[in-house]
Amino acid sequence: SQQGEEDPQALSIQEGENATMNCSYKTSINNLQWYRQNSGRGLVHLILIRSNEREKHSGRLRVTLDTSKKSSSLLITASRAADTASYFCATVLNQAGTALIFGKGTTLSVSS
Amino acid sequence: ETGVTQSPTHLIKTRGQQVTLRCSSQSGHNTVSWYQQALGQGPQFIFQYYREEENGRGNFPPRFSGLQFPNYSSELNVNALELDDSALYLCASSPVAGGVQETQYFGPGTRLLVL
């Protein structure tokens, strides 16, 4: 079963615009991670945010976490065509969770 | 790119056959996890190996089995292949285990097609 659900399922924007993807989850977590996947290949880690953190930045990426609402968002600012990919949130449950539990992902398409 | 490699890149098998997929972890990583990703879905956790022992397992039947070797490379074996086993199989390595999972570093995957 999948704990996380990304929203929207698909997003199409123009270069230079911002892209926001949301992730909701069901049970308490230790941390939440965002990954990117290009063309059905391997996943690339973007950001890890812990349950006691509310916001993290990495370059053009900004991730927020609201544990009271069990939700997270990923913001990509000034999008580029190279950002076209699928984006997944993955949660790690509390107490020695060994697995990443992925949602179904958001497919982002950035056109020039 | 991560230092995780997988072989083969593509594979075609028929129903009922057996398959072995291989993964070399990133240098210094002692933990390997395997995931199955069906088309249009997110990856599903199969199992994790730490120091040659299984360290967690997802909701997959016993015909999915694995090994980890002293050099931390790993194999995923699937017996009695079924059509639904067609998927992208991802291997990921990480430097720690026995605690809460941190960042994982993924290989490019093996795409398996079962006919």
PDB file of C-alpha atoms in Angstrom:
ATOM      1  CA  SER A   1       0.000   0.000   0.000  1.00  0.00           C
ATOM      2  CA  GLN A   2       1.137   3.572  -0.609  1.00  0.00           C
ATOM      3  CA  GLN A   3       1.211   6.027   2.226  1.00  0.00           C
ATOM      4  CA  GLY A   4       1.849   9.171   0.245  1.00  0.00           C
ATOM      5  CA  GLU A   5      -0.312  10.799  -2.369  1.00  0.00           C
ATOM      6  CA  GLU A   6       1.029  13.522  -4.619  1.00  0.00           C
ATOM      7  CA  ASP A   7      -1.133  16.232  -6.077  1.00  0.00           C
ATOM      8  CA  PRO A   8      -1.535  17.094  -8.878  1.00  0.00           C
ATOM      9  CA  GLN A   9      -0.868  13.914 -10.851  1.00  0.00           C
ATOM     10  CA  ALA A  10       0.329  16.011 -13.786  1.00  0.00           C
ATOM     11  CA  LEU A  11       1.454  19.608 -14.153  1.00  0.00           C
ATOM     12  CA  SER A  12       2.343  21.569 -17.296  1.00  0.00           C
ATOM     13  CA  ILE A  13       4.003  24.970 -17.094  1.00  0.00           C
ATOM     14  CA  GLN A  14       6.158  27.342 -19.113  1.00  0.00           C
ATOM     15  CA  GLU A  15       9.840  27.924 -18.507  1.00  0.00           C
ATOM     16  CA  GLY A  16      10.385  30.547 -15.856  1.00  0.00           C
ATOM     17  CA  GLU A  17       7.186  29.761 -13.972  1.00  0.00           C
ATOM     18  CA  ASN A  18       7.100  28.196 -10.529  1.00  0.00           C
ATOM     19  CA  ALA A  19       5.899  24.639  -9.987  1.00  0.00           C
ATOM     20  CA  THR A  20       4.288  23.468  -6.767  1.00  0.00           C
ATOM     21  CA  MET A  21       3.644  19.823  -5.930  1.00  0.00           C
ATOM     22  CA  ASN A  22       1.933  18.561  -2.817  1.00  0.00           C
ATOM     23  CA  CYS A  23       2.194  15.344  -0.876  1.00  0.00           C
ATOM     24  CA  SER A  24      -0.146  14.023   1.778  1.00  0.00           C
ATOM     25  CA  TYR A  25       0.527  11.032   4.012  1.00  0.00           C
ATOM     26  CA  LYS A  26      -1.377   8.992   6.542  1.00  0.00           C
ATOM     27  CA  THR A  27       0.750   8.038   9.542  1.00  0.00           C
ATOM     28  CA  SER A  28       3.431   9.632  11.680  1.00  0.00           C
ATOM     29  CA  ILE A  29       6.793   9.925  10.023  1.00  0.00           C
ATOM     30  CA  ASN A  30      10.422  10.315  10.959  1.00  0.00           C
ATOM     31  CA  ASN A  31      11.336  12.100   7.748  1.00  0.00           C
ATOM     32  CA  LEU A  32       9.994  12.858   4.294  1.00  0.00           C
ATOM     33  CA  GLN A  33      12.088  12.879   1.150  1.00  0.00           C
ATOM     34  CA  TRP A  34      11.550  14.129  -2.382  1.00  0.00           C
ATOM     35  CA  TYR A  35      13.008  12.357  -5.393  1.00  0.00           C
ATOM     36  CA  ARG A  36      13.063  13.092  -9.121  1.00  0.00           C
ATOM     37  CA  GLN A  37      12.879  10.476 -11.873  1.00  0.00           C
ATOM     38  CA  ASN A  38      13.683  11.153 -15.508  1.00  0.00           C
ATOM     39  CA  SER A  39      12.086   8.982 -18.195  1.00  0.00           C
ATOM     40  CA  GLY A  40      11.457   5.922 -16.026  1.00  0.00           C
ATOM     41  CA  ARG A  41      15.073   5.565 -14.942  1.00  0.00           C
ATOM     42  CA  GLY A  42      16.703   5.782 -11.518  1.00  0.00           C
ATOM     43  CA  LEU A  43      15.554   8.193  -8.852  1.00  0.00           C
ATOM     44  CA  VAL A  44      17.619  11.167  -7.762  1.00  0.00           C
ATOM     45  CA  HIS A  45      17.375  12.420  -4.195  1.00  0.00           C
ATOM     46  CA  LEU A  46      16.409  16.094  -3.913  1.00  0.00           C
ATOM     47  CA  ILE A  47      15.729  16.975  -0.276  1.00  0.00           C
ATOM     48  CA  LEU A  48      15.160  15.263   3.072  1.00  0.00           C
ATOM     49  CA  ILE A  49      13.109  17.073   5.705  1.00  0.00           C
ATOM     50  CA  ARG A  50      12.783  15.733   9.229  1.00  0.00           C
ATOM     51  CA  SER A  51       9.578  15.693  11.252  1.00  0.00           C
ATOM     52  CA  ASN A  52      10.834  18.495  13.515  1.00  0.00           C
ATOM     53  CA  GLU A  53      11.637  20.771  10.578  1.00  0.00           C
ATOM     54  CA  ARG A  54       9.159  23.020   8.804  1.00  0.00           C
ATOM     55  CA  GLU A  55      11.049  24.254   5.761  1.00  0.00           C
ATOM     56  CA  LYS A  56      14.220  23.496   3.811  1.00  0.00           C
ATOM     57  CA  HIS A  57      15.833  25.040   0.776  1.00  0.00           C
ATOM     58  CA  SER A  58      18.220  23.675  -1.819  1.00  0.00           C
ATOM     59  CA  GLY A  59      19.000  25.910  -4.758  1.00  0.00           C
ATOM     60  CA  ARG A  60      15.728  26.519  -6.605  1.00  0.00           C
ATOM     61  CA  LEU A  61      13.899  23.970  -4.453  1.00  0.00           C
ATOM     62  CA  ARG A  62      11.871  24.756  -1.349  1.00  0.00           C
ATOM     63  CA  VAL A  63      10.196  22.043   0.711  1.00  0.00           C
ATOM     64  CA  THR A  64       7.738  22.590   3.518  1.00  0.00           C
ATOM     65  CA  LEU A  65       6.373  20.090   6.004  1.00  0.00           C
ATOM     66  CA  ASP A  66       3.204  20.419   8.087  1.00  0.00           C
ATOM     67  CA  THR A  67       3.002  17.423  10.409  1.00  0.00           C
ATOM     68  CA  SER A  68      -0.342  18.571  11.851  1.00  0.00           C
ATOM     69  CA  LYS A  69      -1.879  18.300   8.377  1.00  0.00           C
ATOM     70  CA  LYS A  70       0.339  15.384   7.360  1.00  0.00           C
ATOM     71  CA  SER A  71       1.374  17.179   4.215  1.00  0.00           C
ATOM     72  CA  SER A  72       4.419  18.491   2.398  1.00  0.00           C
ATOM     73  CA  SER A  73       4.972  20.668  -0.618  1.00  0.00           C
ATOM     74  CA  LEU A  74       7.806  20.987  -3.119  1.00  0.00           C
ATOM     75  CA  LEU A  75       8.256  24.307  -4.863  1.00  0.00           C
ATOM     76  CA  ILE A  76      10.532  24.619  -7.884  1.00  0.00           C
ATOM     77  CA  THR A  77      11.167  28.247  -8.726  1.00  0.00           C
ATOM     78  CA  ALA A  78      12.024  29.602 -12.189  1.00  0.00           C
ATOM     79  CA  SER A  79      11.441  26.217 -13.856  1.00  0.00           C
ATOM     80  CA  ARG A  80      13.588  25.042 -16.739  1.00  0.00           C
ATOM     81  CA  ALA A  81      12.928  22.502 -19.472  1.00  0.00           C
ATOM     82  CA  ALA A  82      15.459  20.252 -17.745  1.00  0.00           C
ATOM     83  CA  ASP A  83      13.123  20.074 -14.717  1.00  0.00           C
ATOM     84  CA  THR A  84      10.729  17.959 -16.795  1.00  0.00           C
ATOM     85  CA  ALA A  85      10.467  14.710 -14.827  1.00  0.00           C
ATOM     86  CA  SER A  86       8.337  12.794 -12.359  1.00  0.00           C
ATOM     87  CA  TYR A  87       8.592  13.866  -8.741  1.00  0.00           C
ATOM     88  CA  PHE A  88       7.914  11.536  -5.832  1.00  0.00           C
ATOM     89  CA  CYS A  89       7.570  12.085  -2.147  1.00  0.00           C
ATOM     90  CA  ALA A  90       8.723   9.253   0.080  1.00  0.00           C
ATOM     91  CA  THR A  91       8.092   8.873   3.777  1.00  0.00           C
ATOM     92  CA  VAL A  92      10.010   7.016   6.435  1.00  0.00           C
ATOM     93  CA  LEU A  93       7.946   5.832   9.339  1.00  0.00           C
ATOM     94  CA  ASN A  94       9.009   6.301  12.923  1.00  0.00           C
ATOM     95  CA  GLN A  95      11.085   3.846  14.902  1.00  0.00           C
ATOM     96  CA  ALA A  96      13.648   2.170  12.730  1.00  0.00           C
ATOM     97  CA  GLY A  97      11.797   2.432   9.459  1.00  0.00           C
ATOM     98  CA  THR A  98      13.949   0.770   6.849  1.00  0.00           C
ATOM     99  CA  ALA A  99      11.823   1.453   3.800  1.00  0.00           C
ATOM    100  CA  LEU A 100      10.982   4.483   1.761  1.00  0.00           C
ATOM    101  CA  ILE A 101       7.248   4.520   1.096  1.00  0.00           C
ATOM    102  CA  PHE A 102       6.548   6.308  -2.155  1.00  0.00           C
ATOM    103  CA  GLY A 103       3.489   7.987  -3.566  1.00  0.00           C
ATOM    104  CA  LYS A 104       2.455   7.705  -7.198  1.00  0.00           C
ATOM    105  CA  GLY A 105       4.239  10.881  -8.195  1.00  0.00           C
ATOM    106  CA  THR A 106       3.606  14.120 -10.032  1.00  0.00           C
ATOM    107  CA  THR A 107       4.621  14.358 -13.677  1.00  0.00           C
ATOM    108  CA  LEU A 108       5.971  17.817 -14.417  1.00  0.00           C
ATOM    109  CA  SER A 109       6.306  19.078 -17.969  1.00  0.00           C
ATOM    110  CA  VAL A 110       8.132  22.367 -18.550  1.00  0.00           C
ATOM    111  CA  SER A 111       7.921  23.770 -22.054  1.00  0.00           C
ATOM    112  CA  SER A 112      10.191  26.399 -23.537  1.00  0.00           C
TER     113      SER A 112
ATOM    114  CA  GLU B   1      24.854  10.134 -11.231  1.00  0.00           C
ATOM    115  CA  THR B   2      25.188   7.895  -8.206  1.00  0.00           C
ATOM    116  CA  GLY B   3      27.816   5.184  -7.945  1.00  0.00           C
ATOM    117  CA  VAL B   4      25.140   2.468  -7.937  1.00  0.00           C
ATOM    118  CA  THR B   5      25.154   0.187 -10.953  1.00  0.00           C
ATOM    119  CA  GLN B   6      22.649  -2.468 -12.021  1.00  0.00           C
ATOM    120  CA  SER B   7      22.711  -5.245 -14.563  1.00  0.00           C
ATOM    121  CA  PRO B   8      21.257  -6.065 -16.945  1.00  0.00           C
ATOM    122  CA  THR B   9      19.522  -2.887 -18.123  1.00  0.00           C
ATOM    123  CA  HIS B  10      16.744  -4.777 -19.894  1.00  0.00           C
ATOM    124  CA  LEU B  11      15.528  -8.345 -19.704  1.00  0.00           C
ATOM    125  CA  ILE B  12      12.771 -10.381 -21.331  1.00  0.00           C
ATOM    126  CA  LYS B  13      11.566 -13.604 -19.713  1.00  0.00           C
ATOM    127  CA  THR B  14       8.587 -15.894 -20.081  1.00  0.00           C
ATOM    128  CA  ARG B  15       6.086 -16.782 -17.405  1.00  0.00           C
ATOM    129  CA  GLY B  16       7.334 -19.434 -15.006  1.00  0.00           C
ATOM    130  CA  GLN B  17      11.015 -18.710 -15.548  1.00  0.00           C
ATOM    131  CA  GLN B  18      13.452 -17.453 -12.944  1.00  0.00           C
ATOM    132  CA  VAL B  19      15.491 -14.249 -13.063  1.00  0.00           C
ATOM    133  CA  THR B  20      18.464 -12.794 -11.209  1.00  0.00           C
ATOM    134  CA  LEU B  21      19.129  -9.070 -11.124  1.00  0.00           C
ATOM    135  CA  ARG B  22      22.383  -7.600  -9.854  1.00  0.00           C
ATOM    136  CA  CYS B  23      23.358  -4.420  -8.065  1.00  0.00           C
ATOM    137  CA  SER B  24      26.676  -2.907  -7.033  1.00  0.00           C
ATOM    138  CA  SER B  25      26.329  -0.406  -4.233  1.00  0.00           C
ATOM    139  CA  GLN B  26      28.039   2.934  -3.970  1.00  0.00           C
ATOM    140  CA  SER B  27      31.464   2.797  -2.359  1.00  0.00           C
ATOM    141  CA  GLY B  28      31.234   2.913   1.432  1.00  0.00           C
ATOM    142  CA  HIS B  29      27.547   1.935   1.539  1.00  0.00           C
ATOM    143  CA  ASN B  30      26.730  -1.200   3.520  1.00  0.00           C
ATOM    144  CA  THR B  31      22.978  -1.298   2.941  1.00  0.00           C
ATOM    145  CA  VAL B  32      21.095  -2.206  -0.222  1.00  0.00           C
ATOM    146  CA  SER B  33      17.352  -1.918  -0.806  1.00  0.00           C
ATOM    147  CA  TRP B  34      15.315  -3.206  -3.728  1.00  0.00           C
ATOM    148  CA  TYR B  35      12.165  -1.627  -5.124  1.00  0.00           C
ATOM    149  CA  GLN B  36       9.680  -2.648  -7.816  1.00  0.00           C
ATOM    150  CA  GLN B  37       8.127   0.103  -9.908  1.00  0.00           C
ATOM    151  CA  ALA B  38       5.200  -0.787 -12.147  1.00  0.00           C
ATOM    152  CA  LEU B  39       4.385   1.515 -15.026  1.00  0.00           C
ATOM    153  CA  GLY B  40       2.779   4.736 -13.831  1.00  0.00           C
ATOM    154  CA  GLN B  41       3.261   3.882 -10.166  1.00  0.00           C
ATOM    155  CA  GLY B  42       5.679   4.814  -7.435  1.00  0.00           C
ATOM    156  CA  PRO B  43       8.368   2.360  -6.334  1.00  0.00           C
ATOM    157  CA  GLN B  44       7.293  -0.379  -3.911  1.00  0.00           C
ATOM    158  CA  PHE B  45       9.742  -1.622  -1.270  1.00  0.00           C
ATOM    159  CA  ILE B  46      10.702  -5.280  -1.709  1.00  0.00           C
ATOM    160  CA  PHE B  47      13.402  -5.770   0.932  1.00  0.00           C
ATOM    161  CA  GLN B  48      16.610  -4.391   2.375  1.00  0.00           C
ATOM    162  CA  TYR B  49      19.921  -6.065   3.163  1.00  0.00           C
ATOM    163  CA  TYR B  50      22.421  -4.917   5.758  1.00  0.00           C
ATOM    164  CA  ARG B  51      25.703  -6.747   6.268  1.00  0.00           C
ATOM    165  CA  GLU B  52      24.440  -9.766   4.327  1.00  0.00           C
ATOM    166  CA  GLU B  53      21.248 -10.148   6.388  1.00  0.00           C
ATOM    167  CA  GLU B  54      17.694  -9.241   5.433  1.00  0.00           C
ATOM    168  CA  ASN B  55      16.802  -6.098   7.379  1.00  0.00           C
ATOM    169  CA  GLY B  56      13.192  -5.470   6.436  1.00  0.00           C
ATOM    170  CA  ARG B  57      10.741  -6.756   3.869  1.00  0.00           C
ATOM    171  CA  GLY B  58       7.743  -5.334   2.078  1.00  0.00           C
ATOM    172  CA  ASN B  59       4.579  -7.100   1.012  1.00  0.00           C
ATOM    173  CA  PHE B  60       6.119  -9.419  -1.568  1.00  0.00           C
ATOM    174  CA  PRO B  61       5.779 -13.224  -1.735  1.00  0.00           C
ATOM    175  CA  PRO B  62       8.658 -15.585  -0.859  1.00  0.00           C
ATOM    176  CA  ARG B  63       9.444 -16.167  -4.541  1.00  0.00           C
ATOM    177  CA  PHE B  64      11.171 -12.780  -4.303  1.00  0.00           C
ATOM    178  CA  SER B  65      14.464 -13.446  -2.560  1.00  0.00           C
ATOM    179  CA  GLY B  66      17.794 -11.738  -2.252  1.00  0.00           C
ATOM    180  CA  LEU B  67      21.416 -11.932  -1.293  1.00  0.00           C
ATOM    181  CA  GLN B  68      24.053  -9.497  -0.202  1.00  0.00           C
ATOM    182  CA  PHE B  69      27.732 -10.317  -0.599  1.00  0.00           C
ATOM    183  CA  PRO B  70      30.713  -9.345   1.594  1.00  0.00           C
ATOM    184  CA  ASN B  71      31.537  -6.510  -0.819  1.00  0.00           C
ATOM    185  CA  TYR B  72      27.949  -5.241  -0.242  1.00  0.00           C
ATOM    186  CA  SER B  73      26.800  -5.958  -3.794  1.00  0.00           C
ATOM    187  CA  SER B  74      23.424  -7.626  -4.000  1.00  0.00           C
ATOM    188  CA  GLU B  75      21.185  -9.878  -6.065  1.00  0.00           C
ATOM    189  CA  LEU B  76      17.424 -10.006  -6.423  1.00  0.00           C
ATOM    190  CA  ASN B  77      16.020 -13.371  -7.461  1.00  0.00           C
ATOM    191  CA  VAL B  78      12.474 -13.894  -8.633  1.00  0.00           C
ATOM    192  CA  ASN B  79      11.166 -17.435  -9.162  1.00  0.00           C
ATOM    193  CA  ALA B  80       8.105 -18.585 -11.073  1.00  0.00           C
ATOM    194  CA  LEU B  81       7.745 -15.305 -12.915  1.00  0.00           C
ATOM    195  CA  GLU B  82       4.269 -13.931 -13.432  1.00  0.00           C
ATOM    196  CA  LEU B  83       3.068 -11.372 -15.957  1.00  0.00           C
ATOM    197  CA  ASP B  84       2.558  -8.829 -13.155  1.00  0.00           C
ATOM    198  CA  ASP B  85       6.264  -9.013 -12.325  1.00  0.00           C
ATOM    199  CA  SER B  86       6.902  -6.872 -15.407  1.00  0.00           C
ATOM    200  CA  ALA B  87       8.312  -3.677 -13.967  1.00  0.00           C
ATOM    201  CA  LEU B  88      11.362  -1.525 -13.412  1.00  0.00           C
ATOM    202  CA  TYR B  89      13.455  -2.960 -10.571  1.00  0.00           C
ATOM    203  CA  LEU B  90      15.451  -0.385  -8.689  1.00  0.00           C
ATOM    204  CA  CYS B  91      18.337  -0.944  -6.358  1.00  0.00           C
ATOM    205  CA  ALA B  92      19.349   1.699  -3.830  1.00  0.00           C
ATOM    206  CA  SER B  93      22.275   1.857  -1.448  1.00  0.00           C
ATOM    207  CA  SER B  94      22.765   3.857   1.711  1.00  0.00           C
ATOM    208  CA  PRO B  95      25.529   4.201   4.262  1.00  0.00           C
ATOM    209  CA  VAL B  96      23.626   3.232   7.394  1.00  0.00           C
ATOM    210  CA  ALA B  97      21.019   0.783   8.556  1.00  0.00           C
ATOM    211  CA  GLY B  98      19.567  -0.595  11.723  1.00  0.00           C
ATOM    212  CA  GLY B  99      18.001   2.773  12.348  1.00  0.00           C
ATOM    213  CA  VAL B 100      15.788   5.177  10.536  1.00  0.00           C
ATOM    214  CA  GLN B 101      16.266   5.295   6.804  1.00  0.00           C
ATOM    215  CA  GLU B 102      18.037   8.348   5.476  1.00  0.00           C
ATOM    216  CA  THR B 103      18.846   9.278   1.881  1.00  0.00           C
ATOM    217  CA  GLN B 104      19.059   6.402  -0.567  1.00  0.00           C
ATOM    218  CA  TYR B 105      21.105   6.451  -3.758  1.00  0.00           C
ATOM    219  CA  PHE B 106      19.419   4.729  -6.663  1.00  0.00           C
ATOM    220  CA  GLY B 107      20.816   2.840  -9.616  1.00  0.00           C
ATOM    221  CA  PRO B 108      19.396   3.236 -13.137  1.00  0.00           C
ATOM    222  CA  GLY B 109      17.193   0.167 -12.796  1.00  0.00           C
ATOM    223  CA  THR B 110      16.564  -3.057 -14.673  1.00  0.00           C
ATOM    224  CA  ARG B 111      13.471  -3.175 -16.837  1.00  0.00           C
ATOM    225  CA  LEU B 112      11.967  -6.662 -16.780  1.00  0.00           C
ATOM    226  CA  LEU B 113       9.324  -7.788 -19.226  1.00  0.00           C
ATOM    227  CA  VAL B 114       7.542 -11.078 -18.599  1.00  0.00           C
ATOM    228  CA  LEU B 115       5.718 -12.578 -21.567  1.00  0.00           C
TER     229      LEU B 115
END
